[in-house]
């Protein structure tokens, strides 16, 4: 019964996410044309083109229009020459693209939009499998070859997996997401053979779980999930996956098996929360909101997001040290601004704080401590508690606003965030401003921060 | 210079604390009369009387009028007979006392007031030194013999030590004080020869300090200070001393040596704090006061005080578990009532609290947790944080009053405190009531709780 119900649901999902013949043919035509353009440089530079990624493996989800093309240079090519000639060829390939951007992985590549398809053209060294790679992207052609061989017949299950991960908000290995990459989804299906096998296994995963398709053995990877790269056993394909996102996958797998529903793959349309709802919710909770806003530094996401995480960590640490207790903290990037938004349990702290000193028997420290606070204005005499000196002092910051304003800029915030704050300052956003923001993205974000509703 | 100054001060102190000839003679006369009364029973019961304690060793401080008399029974006496005959003899010795009370150590003894002297008459077994004692008080005659032999010439230094300890509030080994007993003060002087030697050594004490006069070796005593009983190496004479009181002694010793003053021995008269001062101080601190009051259970101090400590510990634990942060907590016993008084950093907490569940990978626990909170009214969806489930719940107690009222009676409070509370209930005393109390003892106590002023 449950089996049939599940199969039925997966069929419905597949109907919606499998590209039809027309969509597939359109993709093929463009991919072929572009690959041929690379091969046109074979004589001159010894290169050849390779279509990689989900388009090459028929594992893309209908509606995704991404084409990844690699320019394979002979291994002996010098790095500088690869970079220069690579850009030259890529430019020629994307000759008729609508927009072209130069982007950077380990070396520069081009991104362009051709007929509505996002196309990456990436130069790499053509390294024999198992040899040491010369740049991070050199593994990709081997991934491509491996998956193309192994995945035949399971493409639909890869699509189901990707869609399931997307819905759970954990698809993508970029530093903004810390989730599952497309290649990781493919390897999981190669190993488990089907989406249902995968989720049935995942319900019992725990941190330290190892999946080793070619039985390479692991070399002390210390991530939550270890999926040994079949083309390079030194690499953990799941290295970017965070503990919490692994847990979210385990949790979603259990929920899906318990009660299989199409909602595990597609959002149900919900009206966005009204600002008044958030206000009432906050009132009910009795906590307070406070935000920091600063201009979005002009850097790519993979540079920006780690810095935002660092800024969040510093904000947490600052509140902790100063005795403010945090309920929730998270950040959101709008078109021009970054917001760090905190929900705090403590709106205000009393002036008095207890300052714990050295143990009484640590004589030199003890004497320094006593001498220091004999001269200062304190709120109590120095006294002894659990073998240590204690003195009550006046707290400098009794509100989170004063604390953030004065102390946050001194903390580690990441290079570009720090520079932005130094140049442009940052604003403390009051609860009232946050609740009345006209930016719907920020509004929804605050609602989500408080409710943890799976949107 | 410092030497001379110090000697000068100690001389001044000695002048005030050494009993003069008249005081000493008066004490001797009474002690002799009472001891003779015990010896009058020698023929009938084979007992003899022994004057013990500071009166016997000339180590009492002028103005103290305590006489400790022991009735030594032959070792072979049966316990029941010792108790019955002991009380009979003691009653006869205290025949002309103003008041008589039966008190209890390991067995009953009598306390009476004779000519203004507080007299204890205690029966014990006359055990050979080094043999196993039959009751806790059997060591006392041996202590007496040892100290009388060794202390000659150092009596003044014992008086100085006792007076110094009294002033610091750490004299007395009873469970109300957790300080230094008179016998401990005597042993310290026997070991260090003088008060100045003692304080000069104490400045470098640390927990685990061992003093072993007869070089018995220690048998793994685990107290902060170990002073091996020269008459019974199995016993640590400093076992009752708390870590904080040991630290207070170290601290006072350092302060005294740095700036010797008569104030280390005698209180300077200070007008008691006005209620308005305490109110202003509290306002400045921004914290809040709350108290519990209940009828003083009708038990002796050594029974009562450990129960009050337990009640304080439970109150601390209760506040901790429920997220109220405590600045200070202490208890005071007035004639009829007990007060537990707390200073809190948090006056009120928000309704929302975070409830941390099991790790996601602990499947059985995880499923129970999720199922439980799916059915309950919560303030957020169950979500994942650091690998664990978390859900926001409504806090039951947002004020300390409601918390204490409902939860404290369920906690461990000690037998008699619990019984009193069960019978008579307890009252929560508001900050305003505490600040306007007419009981000066309680008023001073609150001021001391906030300031930690060494009164």
XYZ file of C-alpha atoms in Angstrom, chain A residues 172-181 184 223-225 235-243 245-246 309:
26
model
C 24.274 23.095 -3.707
C 27.818 22.790 -2.380
C 28.577 26.507 -2.620
C 29.544 28.313 0.592
C 26.167 30.012 0.768
C 24.416 26.647 1.085
C 26.836 24.013 2.517
C 24.640 21.377 0.909
C 24.808 18.476 -1.566
C 26.393 19.074 -4.989
C 27.272 14.082 -4.878
C 33.544 15.506 7.818
C 30.036 14.568 8.870
C 29.540 12.610 5.682
C 38.911 13.816 -2.034
C 35.660 13.744 -0.020
C 32.864 14.783 -2.393
C 30.687 15.662 0.637
C 33.320 17.879 2.290
C 31.198 21.006 1.884
C 28.124 19.470 3.520
C 27.458 20.895 6.981
C 26.430 18.739 9.923
C 22.330 19.963 6.441
C 23.239 16.302 6.686
C 29.221 33.555 8.872
